[in-house]
Tab-separated table of C-alpha atoms in Angstrom:
chain	number	residue	atom	x	y	z
A	16	MET	CA	87.080	-33.081	-43.829
A	17	LYS	CA	87.260	-30.972	-47.025
A	18	PHE	CA	83.895	-29.448	-46.180
A	19	LEU	CA	85.108	-28.553	-42.664
A	20	LYS	CA	88.292	-26.914	-43.996
A	21	LYS	CA	86.291	-24.934	-46.544
A	22	PHE	CA	83.805	-23.898	-43.846
A	23	LEU	CA	86.611	-22.726	-41.532
A	24	LYS	CA	88.301	-20.768	-44.320
A	25	THR	CA	85.023	-19.128	-45.277
A	26	THR	CA	84.260	-18.284	-41.640
A	27	ALA	CA	87.760	-16.840	-41.118
A	28	ALA	CA	87.440	-14.743	-44.271
A	29	LEU	CA	84.029	-13.480	-43.139
A	30	LEU	CA	85.325	-12.570	-39.683
A	31	LEU	CA	88.280	-10.768	-41.247
A	32	LEU	CA	85.919	-8.855	-43.540
A	33	ILE	CA	83.752	-7.866	-40.573
A	34	LEU	CA	86.832	-6.763	-38.600
A	35	VAL	CA	88.153	-4.683	-41.511
A	36	SER	CA	84.693	-3.138	-41.980
A	37	LEU	CA	84.526	-2.214	-38.287
A	38	VAL	CA	87.997	-0.653	-38.429
A	39	LEU	CA	87.105	1.335	-41.549
A	40	TYR	CA	83.831	2.461	-39.952
A	41	ALA	CA	85.604	3.518	-36.749
A	42	CYS	CA	88.230	5.478	-38.678
A	43	ALA	CA	85.597	7.107	-40.904
A	44	SER	CA	83.705	8.364	-37.837
A	45	VAL	CA	86.749	10.244	-36.524
A	46	PRO	CA	86.464	14.068	-36.776
A	47	LYS	CA	88.797	15.716	-39.261
A	48	LEU	CA	91.219	18.523	-38.504
A	49	SER	CA	90.907	21.838	-40.313
A	50	LYS	CA	93.615	23.135	-42.663
A	51	GLU	CA	94.568	25.719	-40.056
A	52	GLU	CA	94.953	23.083	-37.343
A	53	LYS	CA	97.136	20.968	-39.638
A	54	ARG	CA	99.235	24.043	-40.475
A	55	ILE	CA	99.790	24.839	-36.792
A	56	ILE	CA	100.774	21.236	-36.016
A	57	SER	CA	103.279	21.177	-38.901
A	58	GLU	CA	104.740	24.490	-37.718
A	59	VAL	CA	105.085	23.310	-34.103
A	60	VAL	CA	106.818	20.077	-35.138
A	61	LYS	CA	109.455	22.077	-37.066
A	62	THR	CA	110.254	24.602	-34.312
A	63	SER	CA	111.931	24.348	-30.903
A	64	ILE	CA	109.731	23.198	-28.027
A	65	PRO	CA	109.075	25.634	-25.153
A	66	GLU	CA	109.821	24.388	-21.643
A	67	ILE	CA	106.609	22.948	-20.192
A	68	ILE	CA	107.860	21.840	-16.760
A	69	THR	CA	108.609	24.933	-14.671
A	70	GLY	CA	108.050	23.745	-11.079
A	71	LYS	CA	109.898	21.510	-8.660
A	72	THR	CA	109.714	17.846	-9.686
A	73	GLY	CA	110.055	14.715	-7.615
A	74	ILE	CA	109.128	11.071	-7.160
A	75	ALA	CA	106.717	9.771	-4.510
A	76	ASN	CA	107.007	6.107	-3.559
A	77	SER	CA	103.567	4.515	-3.328
A	78	LYS	CA	104.298	0.892	-2.439
A	79	VAL	CA	105.864	-0.521	-5.634
A	80	HIS	CA	104.860	2.472	-7.733
A	81	ASN	CA	107.046	5.529	-8.316
A	82	ILE	CA	104.816	8.515	-8.964
A	83	TRP	CA	106.293	11.512	-10.788
A	84	PHE	CA	104.940	14.917	-9.735
A	85	GLU	CA	105.497	18.618	-10.299
A	86	SER	CA	104.915	21.241	-7.583
A	87	ILE	CA	104.508	24.852	-8.734
A	88	GLU	CA	104.906	27.483	-6.034
A	89	PRO	CA	103.170	30.879	-6.133
A	90	LYS	CA	104.992	34.172	-5.694
A	91	GLY	CA	104.849	35.217	-2.059
A	92	ASP	CA	103.089	33.297	0.686
A	93	SER	CA	101.002	30.276	-0.271
A	94	LYS	CA	97.294	30.196	0.503
A	95	GLY	CA	97.390	26.402	0.484
A	96	ALA	CA	98.202	23.418	-1.700
A	97	VAL	CA	96.038	22.101	-4.526
A	98	ILE	CA	96.615	18.644	-6.001
A	99	LEU	CA	95.187	17.973	-9.469
A	100	ILE	CA	94.109	14.431	-10.415
A	101	MET	CA	93.657	13.700	-14.111
A	102	GLY	CA	91.296	11.273	-15.852
A	103	ASN	CA	91.636	7.849	-17.473
A	104	GLY	CA	94.935	7.256	-19.291
A	105	ASN	CA	96.129	10.843	-18.896
A	106	ASP	CA	99.268	12.289	-17.367
A	107	ALA	CA	100.161	15.527	-15.579
A	108	LEU	CA	100.641	17.567	-18.739
A	109	THR	CA	97.026	17.042	-19.803
A	110	TRP	CA	96.094	19.862	-17.429
A	111	SER	CA	95.860	23.116	-19.359
A	112	PRO	CA	98.720	25.485	-18.452
A	113	HIS	CA	96.120	28.268	-18.205
A	114	PHE	CA	94.119	26.220	-15.673
A	115	VAL	CA	97.271	25.757	-13.574
A	116	SER	CA	98.427	29.384	-13.845
A	117	ASN	CA	94.985	30.673	-12.822
A	118	LEU	CA	95.400	28.897	-9.475
A	119	VAL	CA	99.094	29.739	-9.007
A	120	ASP	CA	98.446	33.426	-9.766
A	121	GLU	CA	95.839	33.449	-6.986
A	122	GLY	CA	98.469	32.315	-4.481
A	123	TYR	CA	98.067	28.513	-4.433
A	124	GLN	CA	100.751	25.847	-4.637
A	125	VAL	CA	99.644	23.558	-7.474
A	126	ILE	CA	100.696	19.922	-7.706
A	127	ARG	CA	100.053	17.776	-10.775
A	128	TYR	CA	101.284	14.250	-11.330
A	129	ASP	CA	101.506	11.330	-13.749
A	130	HIS	CA	99.066	8.515	-13.035
A	131	ARG	CA	100.390	4.977	-12.773
A	132	GLY	CA	101.355	3.786	-16.231
A	133	THR	CA	101.588	7.297	-17.716
A	134	GLY	CA	104.331	9.849	-18.242
A	135	LEU	CA	107.352	9.351	-16.009
A	136	SER	CA	105.601	7.320	-13.312
A	137	THR	CA	106.952	3.775	-13.145
A	138	SER	CA	106.210	0.508	-11.366
A	139	GLU	CA	108.179	-2.495	-10.177
A	140	GLU	CA	105.345	-4.880	-11.017
A	141	LYS	CA	103.627	-5.824	-14.276
A	142	TRP	CA	99.908	-5.144	-14.516
A	143	LYS	CA	97.713	-8.257	-14.431
A	144	LYS	CA	93.935	-8.337	-14.555
A	145	LYS	CA	93.711	-10.814	-11.659
A	146	THR	CA	95.745	-8.564	-9.386
A	147	ALA	CA	94.815	-5.215	-10.936
A	148	TYR	CA	95.203	-2.165	-8.735
A	149	SER	CA	92.067	-0.300	-7.660
A	150	LEU	CA	91.070	3.349	-7.571
A	151	ASN	CA	91.561	3.112	-3.799
A	152	ASP	CA	95.173	2.131	-4.503
A	153	MET	CA	95.479	5.098	-6.848
A	154	ALA	CA	94.086	7.343	-4.110
A	155	GLY	CA	97.060	6.151	-2.077
A	156	ASP	CA	99.330	7.752	-4.695
A	157	VAL	CA	97.870	11.150	-3.767
A	158	ILE	CA	98.647	10.625	-0.096
A	159	ALA	CA	102.167	9.456	-0.999
A	160	ILE	CA	102.743	12.735	-2.848
A	161	LEU	CA	101.468	14.789	0.107
A	162	ASP	CA	103.767	12.817	2.430
A	163	THR	CA	106.760	13.349	0.136
A	164	LEU	CA	106.102	17.108	0.062
A	165	GLN	CA	105.432	17.067	3.835
A	166	LEU	CA	101.985	18.580	3.364
A	167	GLN	CA	99.385	17.782	5.999
A	168	LYS	CA	96.440	18.964	3.903
A	169	ALA	CA	95.560	19.907	0.342
A	170	HIS	CA	92.568	20.921	-1.725
A	171	ILE	CA	91.801	17.773	-3.743
A	172	VAL	CA	90.648	18.381	-7.336
A	173	GLY	CA	89.821	15.552	-9.730
A	174	ILE	CA	88.406	15.321	-13.228
A	175	SER	CA	86.470	12.284	-14.582
A	176	MET	CA	88.256	9.196	-13.171
A	177	GLY	CA	90.326	11.665	-11.183
A	178	GLY	CA	87.092	12.927	-9.645
A	179	ILE	CA	86.376	9.419	-8.352
A	180	ILE	CA	89.894	9.181	-6.929
A	181	ALA	CA	89.438	12.606	-5.310
A	182	GLN	CA	86.202	11.397	-3.694
A	183	ILE	CA	87.998	8.331	-2.304
A	184	VAL	CA	90.797	10.499	-0.902
A	185	ALA	CA	88.226	12.683	0.861
A	186	ILE	CA	86.309	9.657	2.197
A	187	GLU	CA	89.338	7.701	3.389
A	188	ASN	CA	91.535	10.628	4.450
A	189	PRO	CA	89.294	13.522	5.563
A	190	GLU	CA	92.073	14.846	7.811
A	191	ARG	CA	94.290	15.329	4.717
A	192	THR	CA	91.538	16.916	2.599
A	193	ALA	CA	91.005	20.684	2.906
A	194	SER	CA	88.266	20.648	0.267
A	195	LEU	CA	86.971	18.449	-2.548
A	196	THR	CA	86.276	19.454	-6.149
A	197	SER	CA	84.816	16.746	-8.394
A	198	VAL	CA	84.643	17.671	-12.090
A	199	MET	CA	82.473	15.800	-14.635
A	200	SER	CA	82.602	12.684	-12.498
A	201	SER	CA	80.262	10.286	-10.701
A	202	ALA	CA	79.625	8.641	-7.339
A	203	ASP	CA	78.788	5.417	-9.194
A	204	VAL	CA	79.567	5.135	-12.905
A	205	MET	CA	77.362	2.032	-13.159
A	206	ASP	CA	74.333	3.606	-11.439
A	207	PRO	CA	71.349	1.981	-13.238
A	208	GLU	CA	69.123	4.943	-12.429
A	209	LEU	CA	71.264	7.393	-14.421
A	210	SER	CA	71.974	7.933	-18.110
A	211	PRO	CA	74.850	5.833	-19.507
A	212	MET	CA	77.768	7.009	-21.610
A	213	SER	CA	77.038	7.788	-25.261
A	214	ASN	CA	77.482	4.720	-27.508
A	215	GLU	CA	79.299	6.871	-30.067
A	216	ILE	CA	82.258	7.830	-27.888
A	217	ILE	CA	84.249	4.584	-27.618
A	218	PRO	CA	84.169	3.708	-31.371
A	219	LYS	CA	85.325	7.231	-32.217
A	220	MET	CA	88.103	7.184	-29.601
A	221	VAL	CA	89.256	3.776	-30.853
A	222	GLY	CA	89.064	5.044	-34.421
A	223	ALA	CA	91.346	7.978	-33.537
A	224	ILE	CA	93.870	5.530	-32.038
A	225	LEU	CA	93.708	3.202	-35.049
A	226	LYS	CA	94.125	6.108	-37.414
A	227	HIS	CA	96.880	8.005	-35.624
A	228	GLY	CA	97.964	6.344	-32.378
A	229	PHE	CA	99.642	2.957	-32.627
A	230	PHE	CA	102.560	3.435	-35.005
A	231	GLY	CA	101.951	6.992	-36.121
A	232	SER	CA	104.579	9.711	-36.445
A	233	LYS	CA	104.922	12.427	-33.823
A	234	LYS	CA	102.696	14.569	-36.000
A	235	GLY	CA	100.112	11.781	-36.126
A	236	GLN	CA	100.119	11.328	-32.357
A	237	ILE	CA	99.650	15.070	-31.862
A	238	LYS	CA	96.685	14.922	-34.222
A	239	ARG	CA	95.214	12.071	-32.145
A	240	GLN	CA	95.381	14.151	-28.971
A	241	ILE	CA	93.522	17.056	-30.556
A	242	ILE	CA	90.965	14.841	-32.294
A	243	GLN	CA	90.192	12.954	-29.087
A	244	LYS	CA	89.638	16.233	-27.267
A	245	ARG	CA	87.133	17.196	-29.957
A	246	ILE	CA	85.392	13.809	-29.604
A	247	LEU	CA	85.079	14.318	-25.842
A	248	MET	CA	83.451	17.694	-26.447
A	249	GLY	CA	80.421	15.834	-27.836
A	250	GLU	CA	77.802	18.269	-29.126
A	251	ALA	CA	79.483	21.230	-27.435
A	252	THR	CA	81.122	23.823	-29.665
A	253	GLY	CA	84.150	26.027	-29.152
A	254	GLU	CA	87.744	26.630	-30.162
A	255	ILE	CA	90.630	24.356	-29.165
A	256	ASP	CA	94.005	25.894	-28.349
A	257	THR	CA	95.724	23.827	-31.019
A	258	ARG	CA	99.159	25.393	-30.623
A	259	THR	CA	99.374	24.828	-26.861
A	260	MET	CA	98.104	21.256	-27.209
A	261	ALA	CA	100.551	20.550	-30.039
A	262	GLU	CA	103.501	21.972	-28.079
A	263	THR	CA	102.593	20.003	-24.963
A	264	SER	CA	102.108	16.791	-26.931
A	265	LEU	CA	105.436	17.204	-28.733
A	266	TYR	CA	107.176	17.886	-25.401
A	267	ASN	CA	105.688	14.654	-24.048
A	268	LEU	CA	106.862	12.698	-27.071
A	269	LYS	CA	110.381	14.141	-27.242
A	270	LYS	CA	111.359	14.916	-23.646
A	271	ARG	CA	109.304	12.419	-21.647
A	272	ASP	CA	108.181	8.832	-22.201
A	273	GLY	CA	105.370	9.716	-24.590
A	274	TYR	CA	101.864	8.264	-24.429
A	275	LYS	CA	101.213	4.756	-23.130
A	276	LEU	CA	97.852	3.777	-24.546
A	277	MET	CA	97.557	0.550	-22.521
A	278	SER	CA	97.360	2.548	-19.294
A	279	ALA	CA	93.826	3.601	-20.276
A	280	ARG	CA	92.777	-0.067	-20.250
A	281	HIS	CA	94.298	-0.565	-16.790
A	282	HIS	CA	92.572	2.536	-15.441
A	283	TRP	CA	89.264	1.476	-17.008
A	284	GLN	CA	89.489	-1.855	-15.199
A	285	ALA	CA	90.011	0.017	-11.929
A	286	ILE	CA	86.921	2.123	-12.685
A	287	LEU	CA	84.815	-0.967	-13.413
A	288	ASN	CA	85.969	-2.540	-10.130
A	289	SER	CA	85.069	0.533	-8.080
A	290	LYS	CA	82.029	0.499	-5.799
A	291	SER	CA	79.276	3.033	-5.205
A	292	ARG	CA	80.268	5.899	-2.900
A	293	TYR	CA	76.808	7.364	-2.260
A	294	ASP	CA	76.606	6.266	1.377
A	295	ALA	CA	80.105	7.472	2.240
A	296	LEU	CA	79.661	10.771	0.388
A	297	GLY	CA	76.400	11.319	2.251
A	298	LYS	CA	78.441	11.522	5.464
A	299	LEU	CA	81.113	13.851	4.082
A	300	GLN	CA	81.763	16.971	6.145
A	301	ILE	CA	84.237	18.651	3.805
A	302	PRO	CA	83.520	21.725	1.616
A	303	THR	CA	82.669	20.175	-1.736
A	304	LEU	CA	82.165	21.549	-5.223
A	305	VAL	CA	80.676	19.531	-8.099
A	306	ILE	CA	81.300	20.832	-11.634
A	307	HIS	CA	79.718	19.320	-14.737
A	308	GLY	CA	79.137	20.169	-18.380
A	309	GLU	CA	75.556	20.063	-19.579
A	310	ASP	CA	76.611	18.413	-22.876
A	311	ASP	CA	78.894	15.738	-21.398
A	312	PRO	CA	78.658	12.630	-23.648
A	313	VAL	CA	80.832	10.423	-21.394
A	314	MET	CA	79.456	11.111	-17.932
A	315	PRO	CA	75.993	12.666	-18.373
A	316	ILE	CA	75.212	15.580	-16.081
A	317	SER	CA	72.648	13.475	-14.200
A	318	HIS	CA	75.626	11.933	-12.378
A	319	GLY	CA	76.720	15.358	-11.142
A	320	ARG	CA	73.206	16.350	-10.125
A	321	LYS	CA	72.789	13.179	-8.059
A	322	MET	CA	76.082	13.882	-6.286
A	323	ILE	CA	74.780	17.297	-5.273
A	324	ARG	CA	71.675	15.693	-3.785
A	325	THR	CA	73.917	13.237	-1.919
A	326	ILE	CA	76.708	15.353	-0.401
A	327	PRO	CA	75.697	17.638	2.503
A	328	GLU	CA	75.941	21.362	1.634
A	329	ALA	CA	77.812	20.705	-1.612
A	330	ASP	CA	78.027	23.581	-4.083
A	331	SER	CA	77.668	23.161	-7.841
A	332	LEU	CA	78.594	24.697	-11.166
A	333	TRP	CA	76.706	23.516	-14.262
A	334	ILE	CA	78.254	24.766	-17.493
A	335	SER	CA	76.351	25.052	-20.755
A	336	ASN	CA	78.109	24.152	-24.016
A	337	MET	CA	80.665	21.977	-22.182
A	338	GLY	CA	81.280	18.305	-22.881
A	339	HIS	CA	83.734	15.935	-21.197
A	340	ASP	CA	86.625	18.365	-21.243
A	341	LEU	CA	87.702	21.743	-19.882
A	342	PRO	CA	86.994	24.362	-22.587
A	343	ASP	CA	89.475	27.227	-22.726
A	344	ALA	CA	86.587	29.714	-22.818
A	345	VAL	CA	85.347	28.784	-19.323
A	346	LEU	CA	88.611	27.953	-17.510
A	347	LYS	CA	88.493	31.234	-15.579
A	348	ASP	CA	84.876	30.613	-14.500
A	349	ILE	CA	85.828	27.136	-13.290
A	350	THR	CA	88.943	28.156	-11.363
A	351	ASP	CA	87.172	31.170	-9.828
A	352	LYS	CA	84.435	28.870	-8.518
A	353	MET	CA	87.037	26.430	-7.222
A	354	ILE	CA	88.815	29.199	-5.334
A	355	LEU	CA	85.523	30.159	-3.650
A	356	ASN	CA	85.292	26.563	-2.421
A	357	PHE	CA	88.899	26.714	-1.195
A	358	GLU	CA	88.072	29.900	0.711
A	359	ARG	CA	84.977	28.267	2.171
A	360	ALA	CA	87.284	25.598	3.603
A	361	SER	CA	89.662	28.221	5.011
A	362	SER	CA	86.855	30.053	6.813
A	363	GLU	CA	85.662	26.950	8.685
């Protein structure tokens, strides 16, 4: 009995040591912010926050889920509606304000929304793995928003997980889809023929959360947002608009419900449960644009290239020095290409 107790204590101590070592390793692998970035964050935290929400807001009822959205109208007549679908664990404000304004300035009504479990979107049911919602269910949130705004059609734009949801919307509701834009996404994230996600990404993302996310101050949580963006850039280089990101993050923390890290787990489960869409996409008759970064460490560009070979007459935009994010330096190139796809839909 004494031997067993000693063995269990030794084993527990060893496991604890391994766990601590893994945590320290994960935290050590997290990129560090520059002195200038830290200065900007400190300055933003001490000053008044600019208003981030400028459009009409509302709630769309999608079964038991209440989906918060913002609709931003252009000056003059609208050329059409564009609904933006964010990636795993992200809310409406993750979209760069410059990305949104580029589309609004060109005459489009832009709609962005909080995914289930993020921002101001709420639910009447608790998430359970056995009854977890699917990406098809989340595609229903998009239709609920269109119904609430009384819009028959919209240009559907999705990034990463949002790209998968956008594909499902187009497949299941072609009559509601004016065009499809899928950014750094995949028709089958588990495709065995394609390159997998980099093994370095998840430990670094977890390390950023452990270091700044769980019980950190507002300043710490802002740092996490910026650091995670840099992690998602992978080997790509370029400047991050630290001030805009810091202001948006602080607005989220002070004037909204902040960041709900568990939502990323729920969304990831929905991604894992999703099925291949190659066959359905091969029958798609909607103007489609596939955009992908050549240095994407999360969803390698081979996923985008296979989508182009799958979808009839799909157009593409491959961007050098771009990882799994939307770099400020190429936002105009991306939105210009998207608008060409919108116009292709209008001419048909």
